[in-house]
Amino acid sequence: MRSMTGVSGLVLALTMMAGTPMAQAKDAPLDAMTPDKVASYDWVRPEADYVRQEVMIPMRDGVKLHTFIVYRKGVTDAPIILSRTPYDADASTSRNRSQKIEELLPIVDTPFVNDGYIRVYQDVRGLHGSEGDYVMTRPLRGPLNPTAVDHSTDAYDTIDWLVKNLKNSNGKVGITGSSYLGFTSLMALIDPHPALKAAIPQSPMVDGWMGDDWFHNGAFRAFGYNYVLGQTVKKGGKGGLPTGKEDEYDTYLAAGSAGDLARKWGVDQLPGVRKMLEHPAYDQFWQEQALDKLLAKRPLTVPTMLVVGEWDQEDSWGTPAVYRALSADPAKRANVSIVVGPWRHSGVNYEGSSLGNLKFEGDTALQWRLNYMKPFFDCHLKTNPAPCHTPRVITYATGTNRWEEADDLSPSTTPLYLGGHGEASFDKPVGEGVESYVSDPAKPVPSVPRPVSLGGDEWKTWLVQDQRFTDGRTDVLSFKTGVLSAPVHIRGAPKVDLRAATSGKDSDYVVKLIDVYPGQNTANPVMAGYELGVGIEIFRGRYVHGYATPAPLVPGKTYAFQWLLPTVDHVFLPGHRIMVQVQSSLFPVYDRNPQSWVPSIMDAKAEDYVKATETIHWGGKDASAVWLPVVK
């Protein structure tokens, strides 16, 4: 194990360059042709208040993983927090190259390293300084992975090395991280090392088809190509598709299908892209990787706090899916809890007083880190800790802006019915009828006001975008309640039950649950009349028969399309209205449905994209509704 503190790396590098003029005494004058390039520079100075160690930890197959260990000087009996990342462990432990530990590490680490914790970041195999082959989401060893190693074994071997070699630790390890790091945190729970005592997976990638990064209920997110480029291409992959600064609505529309887009920009042969294109349905490739299913089959011996943002624009599915899978088993229920905060994807690790135009009561992310994350790790990782008290459900109620604790999420038991003339009501409509619109793939409904950019701040906040930009379009139906006289509080995942028919042979359906603010708001004018998306999600019609068995829809036949909206805690306040919008595209976040039948939408041709009339039923035996998890 090599320490990067102590002797100056610059002096060491200079004095060891034998065979060059630099082998002479360091104070001797240099001539003009003395080579200027040196081997290294140790930017961690002797006055640093921390130790930063860089090591290569051996795995069971001989591959060594690049790892950085950081702790405040003088700590003993220290718990360890581990994160396994594809985003460069070196960069994660060298913020500003500061000589102060709280400035060196991400802000989420400050309370821990200031309280005697050891912080460890590791590059996953095949990336940055780690040896081995990189598989973007390496499956668990088994049907899809015939090797003896995966993220579970790598976590085990890493923890084993840490507790045996860090003599200033107390031998207890926690694991955490967001997104990909949430995925590796969950993988560590499969056959865990005995020293792993607690886990906080944040916004983990759990099921890339059902509702995390790549697909949502079968609808494809072609901008994922940008991620694959950045993660898997050694040279030329940074920055995503080379589309310039065009409106991405135009760029994606002109390309055609998702397959055409990949071919146009030359990414169709990247393994990560090919795997998506070759598996458009929920086949074994996706099912065998779904972590909620894998975890459900195993004991849960490690206390686990699952975290997600209410407006997570990337991995909204995973946290609730794992919570449902684990809490359904009484033997595992005591070891799992869930947190839903008012954040974007990974927003829990940053400043959390606002999101887009929404303002909260203080820094909600810091509040969670101090009031829940730190106590959770303390009670499981410290030597002789205070007893643990972890609420099963910890949520932030947007609308009233307060933290809440509960025994469970509320079941979806209260239907909000769609009705005629654009009405929505908690009372089932008298009579029955239909509302229709024409969906034209040549003019898909944009996901945000144009011009569209799927990167930067717009991407982080698109789910809280004011939805008035689509309200009133002829291809969007809006159903709205009267003005509320009492608050309506929901906590959980609303369930869509949409009874619909199409004149085509396939169709997408998008449902948005919206909080409509009063038209006048002198206290906060920017929110006057605002239409806030509380939950937005899509369903690809061909999978109404089963996610693994796509089939054509019968034109004119009414189907029950049912799916979940993201898990939330939200209060619709008196004076507000509740709106449900229905449409058949959300572009370019999701690829277009051609609305004719093609075996794979990935390869749809221009002539396959046709207009279709979409008919939404209300009342009677085919009453469309959104079932709300109302808190009683």
XYZ file of C-alpha atoms in Angstrom:
632
model
C 0.000 0.000 0.000
C 1.534 3.294 -1.142
C 0.899 6.505 0.766
C 0.766 9.705 -1.246
C 1.651 11.812 1.796
C 5.119 12.394 3.226
C 8.101 12.566 0.882
C 7.526 14.938 -2.000
C 6.712 12.928 -5.125
C 8.314 15.661 -7.234
C 11.667 15.433 -5.475
C 11.525 11.650 -5.554
C 10.757 11.627 -9.268
C 13.592 14.034 -10.034
C 16.257 12.260 -8.005
C 15.447 8.833 -9.380
C 15.739 9.723 -13.060
C 19.188 8.109 -13.379
C 20.918 8.432 -16.710
C 19.655 11.995 -17.219
C 21.209 15.289 -16.183
C 18.776 15.225 -13.251
C 20.881 12.529 -11.572
C 23.220 15.296 -10.434
C 22.738 17.115 -7.122
C 19.355 18.790 -6.967
C 20.879 22.251 -6.354
C 23.236 22.076 -9.325
C 22.392 24.525 -12.097
C 20.543 23.113 -15.109
C 21.493 23.605 -18.712
C 18.951 24.533 -21.391
C 18.583 20.944 -22.652
C 17.700 19.348 -19.325
C 14.475 17.324 -19.977
C 11.497 18.990 -18.328
C 9.149 16.012 -18.060
C 9.042 14.242 -14.662
C 7.307 11.067 -13.540
C 4.832 12.444 -11.024
C 3.907 15.159 -8.572
C 2.446 14.477 -5.141
C -0.138 17.210 -4.678
C -1.025 15.988 -1.175
C 1.266 18.181 0.916
C 2.615 17.398 4.395
C 0.261 19.994 5.904
C -2.826 18.138 4.610
C -5.150 17.160 7.448
C -5.818 13.752 5.912
C -4.181 10.631 4.584
C -4.974 9.689 0.973
C -3.795 6.239 -0.079
C -3.882 4.747 -3.568
C -3.881 0.944 -3.717
C -4.562 -1.893 -6.127
C -6.777 -4.466 -4.409
C -6.579 -8.033 -5.783
C -9.780 -9.882 -6.693
C -10.212 -13.663 -6.617
C -9.450 -13.962 -10.337
C -6.186 -12.016 -10.055
C -7.544 -8.729 -11.431
C -6.589 -5.702 -9.325
C -8.989 -2.817 -8.728
C -7.845 0.783 -8.379
C -8.876 2.109 -4.970
C -8.481 5.332 -2.982
C -8.673 5.405 0.806
C -9.111 8.747 2.584
C -9.339 9.543 6.284
C -8.494 12.330 8.676
C -5.068 11.978 10.250
C -5.071 10.233 13.595
C -8.387 8.346 13.323
C -8.668 4.977 15.062
C -11.420 2.421 15.521
C -12.917 3.862 12.347
C -15.899 2.567 10.382
C -15.475 2.303 6.605
C -17.837 3.595 3.912
C -17.231 2.142 0.451
C -18.429 3.306 -2.976
C -17.702 1.395 -6.177
C -17.862 3.677 -9.204
C -17.425 3.837 -12.992
C -16.914 7.613 -12.749
C -13.254 7.746 -11.675
C -12.317 7.096 -8.057
C -9.338 9.442 -8.413
C -11.610 12.366 -9.331
C -14.021 11.459 -6.517
C -11.231 11.861 -3.983
C -9.435 14.929 -5.332
C -11.989 17.730 -5.365
C -10.082 20.991 -5.790
C -6.956 19.078 -4.726
C -7.611 20.671 -1.371
C -5.468 20.044 1.670
C -8.634 19.983 3.822
C -10.550 16.727 3.897
C -14.006 18.316 3.895
C -13.068 20.199 0.714
C -11.368 17.214 -0.900
C -14.332 14.822 -0.914
C -17.926 15.205 -2.120
C -20.145 17.118 0.301
C -22.076 13.964 1.197
C -18.893 12.664 2.891
C -18.246 15.659 5.139
C -20.250 14.546 8.210
C -18.595 11.141 8.115
C -14.925 12.022 7.697
C -15.371 14.772 10.295
C -16.576 12.040 12.663
C -13.727 9.591 12.207
C -14.916 7.501 9.259
C -12.666 6.068 6.558
C -13.931 6.846 3.042
C -13.118 4.478 0.175
C -13.788 4.914 -3.546
C -12.974 2.192 -6.062
C -13.012 2.033 -9.862
C -15.088 -0.901 -11.092
C -13.166 -3.433 -13.138
C -12.088 -2.340 -16.577
C -12.376 1.416 -16.002
C -9.903 4.138 -15.150
C -7.131 2.590 -13.042
C -8.724 -0.843 -12.560
C -7.691 -3.931 -14.461
C -10.021 -6.348 -16.248
C -12.827 -6.055 -18.793
C -15.590 -3.492 -18.449
C -19.136 -4.752 -18.947
C -21.437 -1.783 -18.519
C -23.856 -3.512 -16.165
C -22.026 -6.760 -15.504
C -24.667 -9.393 -14.711
C -24.577 -11.574 -11.645
C -22.657 -14.782 -12.264
C -25.115 -17.282 -13.662
C -26.998 -17.687 -16.966
C -25.725 -14.405 -18.444
C -22.296 -14.447 -16.809
C -20.417 -17.770 -16.931
C -17.349 -16.284 -15.188
C -16.628 -16.561 -11.473
C -16.735 -12.816 -10.846
C -19.285 -10.026 -10.764
C -19.956 -6.879 -8.749
C -21.010 -9.007 -5.792
C -17.733 -10.915 -5.630
C -15.706 -7.764 -6.309
C -17.421 -6.027 -3.381
C -16.804 -9.063 -1.167
C -13.111 -9.251 -2.055
C -12.668 -5.510 -1.617
C -14.275 -5.504 1.817
C -12.227 -8.519 2.840
C -9.011 -6.686 1.922
C -10.056 -3.447 3.629
C -10.894 -4.976 7.000
C -7.671 -7.027 6.988
C -5.350 -4.211 5.934
C -6.729 -1.017 7.440
C -5.460 -1.395 10.991
C -7.132 1.840 12.087
C -10.601 0.549 11.162
C -13.083 -1.179 13.463
C -13.797 -3.865 10.857
C -17.301 -2.627 9.994
C -18.189 -1.518 6.455
C -21.115 0.331 4.919
C -21.706 0.812 1.199
C -23.458 3.630 -0.600
C -23.683 5.642 -3.794
C -26.164 6.825 -6.392
C -27.197 5.577 -9.832
C -24.500 3.148 -11.041
C -23.021 3.332 -7.543
C -26.465 2.441 -6.203
C -26.430 -0.580 -8.494
C -23.052 -1.726 -7.176
C -24.306 -1.129 -3.625
C -27.238 -3.463 -4.234
C -24.992 -6.057 -5.861
C -22.913 -6.129 -2.674
C -26.006 -7.387 -0.802
C -25.950 -10.637 -2.762
C -23.800 -13.093 -0.784
C -22.434 -10.203 1.306
C -19.181 -10.171 3.229
C -19.771 -10.606 6.997
C -18.165 -7.205 7.621
C -20.773 -5.429 5.470
C -23.133 -4.093 8.118
C -25.254 -1.451 6.321
C -26.160 -0.237 2.829
C -27.722 2.933 1.442
C -28.278 2.440 -2.309
C -29.460 5.709 -3.867
C -31.442 5.801 -7.128
C -29.973 2.435 -8.126
C -30.101 1.002 -11.635
C -32.263 -2.070 -10.973
C -34.120 -2.983 -14.154
C -33.037 -1.251 -17.350
C -36.162 -2.345 -19.204
C -39.008 -1.855 -16.746
C -38.277 1.697 -15.739
C -34.629 2.594 -15.274
C -32.164 4.057 -17.739
C -32.856 2.404 -21.104
C -36.584 1.586 -21.349
C -39.756 2.478 -19.476
C -42.498 -0.128 -19.848
C -41.037 -0.984 -23.249
C -40.615 2.551 -24.626
C -36.984 3.218 -25.516
C -34.843 6.182 -24.461
C -32.514 6.624 -27.419
C -30.475 9.349 -25.742
C -28.933 6.480 -23.775
C -26.540 6.243 -26.699
C -24.783 9.298 -25.239
C -24.129 7.429 -22.001
C -22.793 4.372 -23.822
C -20.413 6.548 -25.818
C -19.083 8.259 -22.729
C -18.702 5.051 -20.734
C -17.320 2.601 -23.259
C -15.306 4.427 -25.932
C -11.691 5.183 -25.049
C -11.266 8.019 -27.553
C -13.928 10.258 -29.071
C -16.799 9.133 -26.869
C -17.049 12.116 -24.567
C -19.850 14.561 -25.284
C -22.295 12.050 -26.743
C -23.627 11.992 -30.292
C -21.936 14.653 -32.471
C -25.181 16.464 -33.285
C -23.988 19.995 -32.589
C -26.349 22.448 -30.944
C -29.444 21.590 -32.946
C -32.907 21.195 -31.465
C -32.745 17.509 -30.526
C -36.431 17.199 -31.335
C -35.519 17.855 -34.995
C -32.352 15.753 -34.855
C -34.064 12.646 -33.526
C -37.150 13.098 -35.705
C -35.128 13.412 -38.903
C -33.114 10.268 -38.094
C -36.181 8.005 -38.009
C -36.251 4.962 -35.727
C -33.930 4.349 -32.790
C -31.982 1.942 -34.985
C -31.710 4.534 -37.749
C -30.457 7.075 -35.227
C -27.731 4.661 -34.093
C -26.691 3.933 -37.665
C -26.713 7.586 -38.677
C -24.258 8.536 -35.949
C -22.165 5.369 -36.202
C -22.860 3.889 -32.772
C -24.797 0.834 -33.953
C -21.795 -1.505 -33.493
C -20.957 -0.441 -29.947
C -21.647 -3.502 -27.761
C -23.629 -1.435 -25.266
C -25.872 -0.084 -28.032
C -26.231 -3.420 -29.791
C -27.479 -5.065 -26.607
C -30.302 -2.520 -26.437
C -31.203 -2.814 -30.114
C -31.155 -6.609 -30.037
C -33.397 -6.893 -26.958
C -36.429 -4.598 -27.432
C -38.731 -6.876 -25.380
C -38.485 -8.041 -21.778
C -36.643 -11.244 -22.557
C -34.211 -13.287 -20.455
C -31.475 -10.744 -21.105
C -33.346 -8.173 -19.009
C -35.149 -10.493 -16.591
C -31.954 -12.214 -15.439
C -30.417 -8.832 -14.619
C -33.381 -7.377 -12.693
C -32.001 -6.818 -9.207
C -35.378 -6.684 -7.483
C -36.020 -10.239 -8.682
C -32.525 -11.419 -7.766
C -32.686 -9.923 -4.276
C -36.153 -11.361 -3.685
C -34.697 -14.867 -4.051
C -32.036 -14.378 -1.348
C -31.963 -13.570 2.348
C -31.428 -9.921 3.278
C -28.951 -9.898 6.126
C -27.671 -6.342 5.723
C -29.832 -3.427 6.975
C -30.658 -1.422 3.860
C -32.027 2.082 3.399
C -33.226 2.616 -0.198
C -33.319 6.188 -1.517
C -34.986 7.830 -4.541
C -35.973 11.303 -5.675
C -39.628 12.045 -6.371
C -38.572 13.537 -9.709
C -35.776 11.118 -10.585
C -35.460 11.509 -14.351
C -33.251 8.435 -14.810
C -33.869 5.650 -12.288
C -37.332 6.136 -10.804
C -38.227 2.442 -10.979
C -35.457 0.717 -9.059
C -35.802 1.898 -5.466
C -39.572 1.278 -5.141
C -39.261 -2.043 -6.997
C -36.612 -3.333 -4.594
C -38.603 -2.044 -1.623
C -41.731 -3.847 -2.825
C -39.810 -7.059 -3.460
C -38.062 -7.096 -0.089
C -40.797 -5.744 2.165
C -43.237 -8.359 0.829
C -41.191 -11.002 2.685
C -41.676 -10.833 6.479
C -38.185 -12.255 6.991
C -36.622 -9.351 5.090
C -39.026 -6.576 5.992
C -37.263 -5.637 9.220
C -34.047 -4.936 7.314
C -35.374 -2.602 4.616
C -36.569 0.998 4.617
C -37.293 3.529 1.878
C -36.664 7.256 1.479
C -38.456 9.460 -1.066
C -37.135 13.014 -1.214
C -37.957 16.069 -3.366
C -34.985 15.547 -5.646
C -33.863 14.899 -9.178
C -31.645 11.918 -9.978
C -28.797 11.849 -7.429
C -29.985 15.198 -6.074
C -29.714 13.836 -2.548
C -25.944 14.335 -2.796
C -26.109 18.018 -3.672
C -27.766 21.182 -2.384
C -31.470 20.466 -2.048
C -33.398 23.664 -1.332
C -35.014 23.810 -4.788
C -35.691 21.937 -8.004
C -36.484 24.008 -11.049
C -39.156 26.483 -9.963
C -39.982 24.525 -6.807
C -38.674 25.862 -3.501
C -38.498 23.810 -0.313
C -38.003 24.527 3.375
C -34.220 24.621 3.598
C -31.663 22.218 2.166
C -33.684 18.994 2.119
C -30.733 16.906 0.940
C -28.575 18.074 3.839
C -31.491 17.504 6.219
C -31.743 13.885 5.119
C -28.013 13.313 5.255
C -27.752 14.666 8.804
C -31.036 13.405 10.271
C -31.323 9.983 8.655
C -28.251 8.887 6.667
C -25.671 9.666 9.348
C -27.649 8.110 12.248
C -28.331 4.989 10.135
C -24.673 4.392 9.381
C -23.635 5.386 12.915
C -25.874 2.860 14.624
C -24.794 0.003 12.345
C -21.113 0.831 11.848
C -19.744 2.507 14.957
C -18.254 0.617 17.866
C -20.709 0.538 20.799
C -23.321 2.715 19.032
C -26.629 3.986 20.297
C -29.631 1.756 19.450
C -30.968 2.052 15.910
C -34.244 3.794 15.217
C -34.901 3.789 11.484
C -38.455 4.526 10.292
C -39.573 2.107 7.605
C -40.757 4.932 5.327
C -39.171 8.392 5.276
C -40.680 10.838 2.786
C -40.791 14.542 2.097
C -44.345 15.746 1.477
C -44.114 18.236 -1.363
C -46.907 20.764 -1.310
C -46.698 21.126 2.465
C -42.881 20.820 2.472
C -42.249 18.679 5.521
C -40.517 15.412 6.362
C -42.761 12.519 7.337
C -42.226 9.093 8.853
C -44.623 6.185 8.331
C -44.890 2.426 8.755
C -45.432 1.881 5.039
C -46.385 3.471 1.751
C -50.109 3.878 1.258
C -51.841 1.353 -1.015
C -53.441 2.676 -4.210
C -57.076 2.428 -3.191
C -58.792 5.663 -4.240
C -59.742 6.047 -7.928
C -59.641 9.423 -9.617
C -61.981 8.854 -12.556
C -61.671 10.418 -15.978
C -64.954 11.786 -17.271
C -66.594 13.596 -20.127
C -65.945 17.220 -21.086
C -62.444 17.113 -19.608
C -63.628 16.431 -16.083
C -61.952 14.299 -13.406
C -63.649 13.268 -10.180
C -63.390 10.929 -7.208
C -66.996 9.962 -7.983
C -67.539 7.529 -10.817
C -69.122 9.356 -13.760
C -72.811 8.957 -14.402
C -73.141 7.285 -17.765
C -70.262 6.481 -20.056
C -68.566 7.820 -23.149
C -65.297 8.369 -24.967
C -62.816 11.114 -25.667
C -60.580 10.859 -28.740
C -57.521 12.439 -30.335
C -55.367 11.807 -33.375
C -51.772 10.824 -32.702
C -49.396 11.707 -35.530
C -45.842 10.288 -35.289
C -44.705 13.019 -37.664
C -45.652 15.593 -35.017
C -44.981 13.939 -31.647
C -45.722 15.740 -28.397
C -42.444 17.251 -27.126
C -41.177 16.327 -23.687
C -40.283 19.952 -22.908
C -40.812 23.243 -24.748
C -38.666 23.444 -27.846
C -35.793 23.717 -28.584
C -35.042 20.464 -26.766
C -31.707 19.618 -25.167
C -31.409 16.292 -23.388
C -28.392 17.393 -21.370
C -27.552 19.887 -18.671
C -29.995 21.592 -16.353
C -32.964 21.051 -18.662
C -32.538 17.297 -18.319
C -32.237 17.503 -14.536
C -35.505 19.408 -14.179
C -37.702 18.287 -17.090
C -40.092 16.362 -14.850
C -41.030 19.558 -12.947
C -41.497 21.576 -16.153
C -44.744 23.606 -16.280
C -47.050 21.390 -18.362
C -49.061 24.275 -19.802
C -46.934 23.992 -22.938
C -48.876 20.823 -23.885
C -52.246 21.593 -22.294
C -54.567 22.499 -25.176
C -52.813 20.538 -27.930
C -55.297 18.597 -30.038
C -53.333 15.385 -29.449
C -53.393 15.749 -25.649
C -56.466 15.095 -23.505
C -56.746 16.920 -20.171
C -59.096 15.863 -17.359
C -59.337 18.189 -14.384
C -61.104 18.208 -11.021
C -62.899 21.172 -9.599
C -61.097 23.412 -7.137
C -60.177 21.369 -4.078
C -61.782 22.402 -0.817
C -59.602 20.081 1.270
C -56.072 18.731 0.834
C -55.507 15.433 -0.977
C -52.393 13.711 0.357
C -50.852 10.803 -1.580
C -47.875 8.676 -0.529
C -46.863 5.831 -2.798
C -47.122 4.908 -6.481
C -50.322 5.969 -8.297
C -51.610 3.236 -10.601
C -52.931 3.983 -14.076
C -55.928 2.008 -15.330
C -56.475 3.396 -18.814
C -59.226 1.845 -20.927
C -58.327 2.720 -24.481
C -58.564 1.633 -28.105
C -56.562 2.605 -31.173
C -57.293 2.565 -34.894
C -53.724 1.348 -35.399
C -52.024 -1.892 -34.448
C -49.761 -0.448 -31.766
C -49.710 2.674 -29.612
C -47.969 4.345 -26.725
C -49.869 5.956 -23.878
C -48.430 8.630 -21.612
C -50.250 9.625 -18.430
C -49.331 12.686 -16.398
C -50.667 13.319 -12.901
C -50.553 17.109 -12.462
C -51.022 19.589 -9.625
C -52.676 22.707 -11.086
C -51.845 25.778 -9.002
C -54.297 28.667 -8.561
C -54.193 31.293 -11.286
C -53.200 33.994 -8.818
C -50.305 33.697 -6.417
C -48.883 37.015 -5.281
C -46.631 35.267 -2.724
C -44.894 33.296 -5.494
C -45.891 34.684 -8.912
C -43.790 32.201 -10.879
C -46.100 29.420 -9.645
C -49.365 31.181 -10.562
C -51.346 28.780 -12.746
C -48.397 26.368 -12.792
C -49.124 22.809 -13.918
C -46.684 20.679 -11.937
C -46.121 17.108 -13.064
C -46.356 14.998 -9.919
C -45.916 11.753 -11.838
C -45.264 11.131 -15.559
C -44.870 7.712 -17.141
C -45.306 5.880 -20.460
C -46.576 2.450 -21.532
C -45.918 0.759 -24.881
C -49.183 -0.811 -25.992
C -47.779 -3.935 -27.626
C -46.875 -5.227 -24.171
C -50.427 -5.255 -22.821
C -50.353 -9.017 -23.451
C -47.153 -9.440 -21.436
C -43.808 -7.683 -21.304
C -42.001 -10.671 -22.817
C -44.656 -11.336 -25.475
C -45.298 -8.276 -27.670
C -48.192 -8.630 -30.073
C -50.289 -6.388 -32.329
C -53.285 -4.562 -30.922
C -56.600 -5.274 -32.582
C -57.816 -1.996 -34.124
C -60.876 -0.693 -32.309
C -60.608 -3.173 -29.419
C -60.640 -1.704 -25.921
C -57.772 -2.772 -23.686
C -56.980 -2.185 -20.033
C -53.536 -0.586 -20.031
C -52.222 -0.646 -16.467
C -48.921 0.611 -15.083
C -47.432 2.500 -12.147
C -46.441 6.136 -11.959
C -43.342 7.046 -9.917
C -43.500 6.775 -6.127
C -44.197 10.160 -4.522
C -45.314 11.963 -1.390
C -47.336 14.984 -2.426
C -50.156 17.104 -1.048
C -52.600 18.747 -3.453
C -53.585 21.819 -1.458
C -56.987 23.496 -1.165
C -57.480 25.942 -4.007
C -55.543 23.672 -6.383
C -56.936 21.223 -8.937
C -55.818 17.732 -9.900
C -55.304 17.115 -13.597
C -54.658 13.959 -15.605
C -53.264 14.316 -19.112
C -53.248 11.525 -21.684
C -51.174 11.542 -24.882
C -49.373 9.046 -27.129
C -45.850 10.433 -27.410
C -43.242 12.082 -25.221
C -40.471 12.950 -27.633
C -37.495 12.790 -27.831
C -37.145 11.345 -24.318
C -38.909 8.265 -25.703
C -38.735 6.951 -29.245
C -41.862 7.214 -31.379
C -44.305 4.346 -31.759
C -45.023 3.844 -35.504
C -48.610 2.847 -34.610
C -48.548 0.150 -37.267
C -47.251 -3.313 -36.421
C -43.540 -3.966 -36.857
C -41.670 -6.817 -35.140
C -39.159 -4.374 -33.649
C -39.797 -0.649 -33.350
C -36.018 -0.242 -33.293
C -36.031 -0.940 -37.038
C -39.270 0.750 -38.124
C -39.121 2.333 -41.592
C -40.470 5.724 -42.605
C -43.580 4.178 -44.180
C -44.396 2.337 -40.941
C -45.159 5.577 -39.085
C -48.872 6.312 -39.485
C -51.516 8.455 -37.835
C -53.941 6.742 -35.461
C -57.081 7.738 -33.619
C -56.809 7.053 -29.893
C -60.052 6.568 -27.977
C -60.145 6.876 -24.184
C -63.186 5.396 -22.427
C -64.778 6.893 -19.340
C -67.548 5.622 -17.066
C -69.416 2.340 -17.238
C -67.610 -0.983 -17.317
C -64.585 0.591 -19.021
C -64.018 3.445 -16.612
C -60.549 4.915 -16.956
C -58.974 6.069 -13.687
C -55.750 6.814 -11.865
C -55.780 5.033 -8.522
C -54.204 7.313 -5.936
C -52.405 6.149 -2.768
C -54.361 8.563 -0.569
C -53.197 8.933 3.026
C -56.238 8.488 5.231
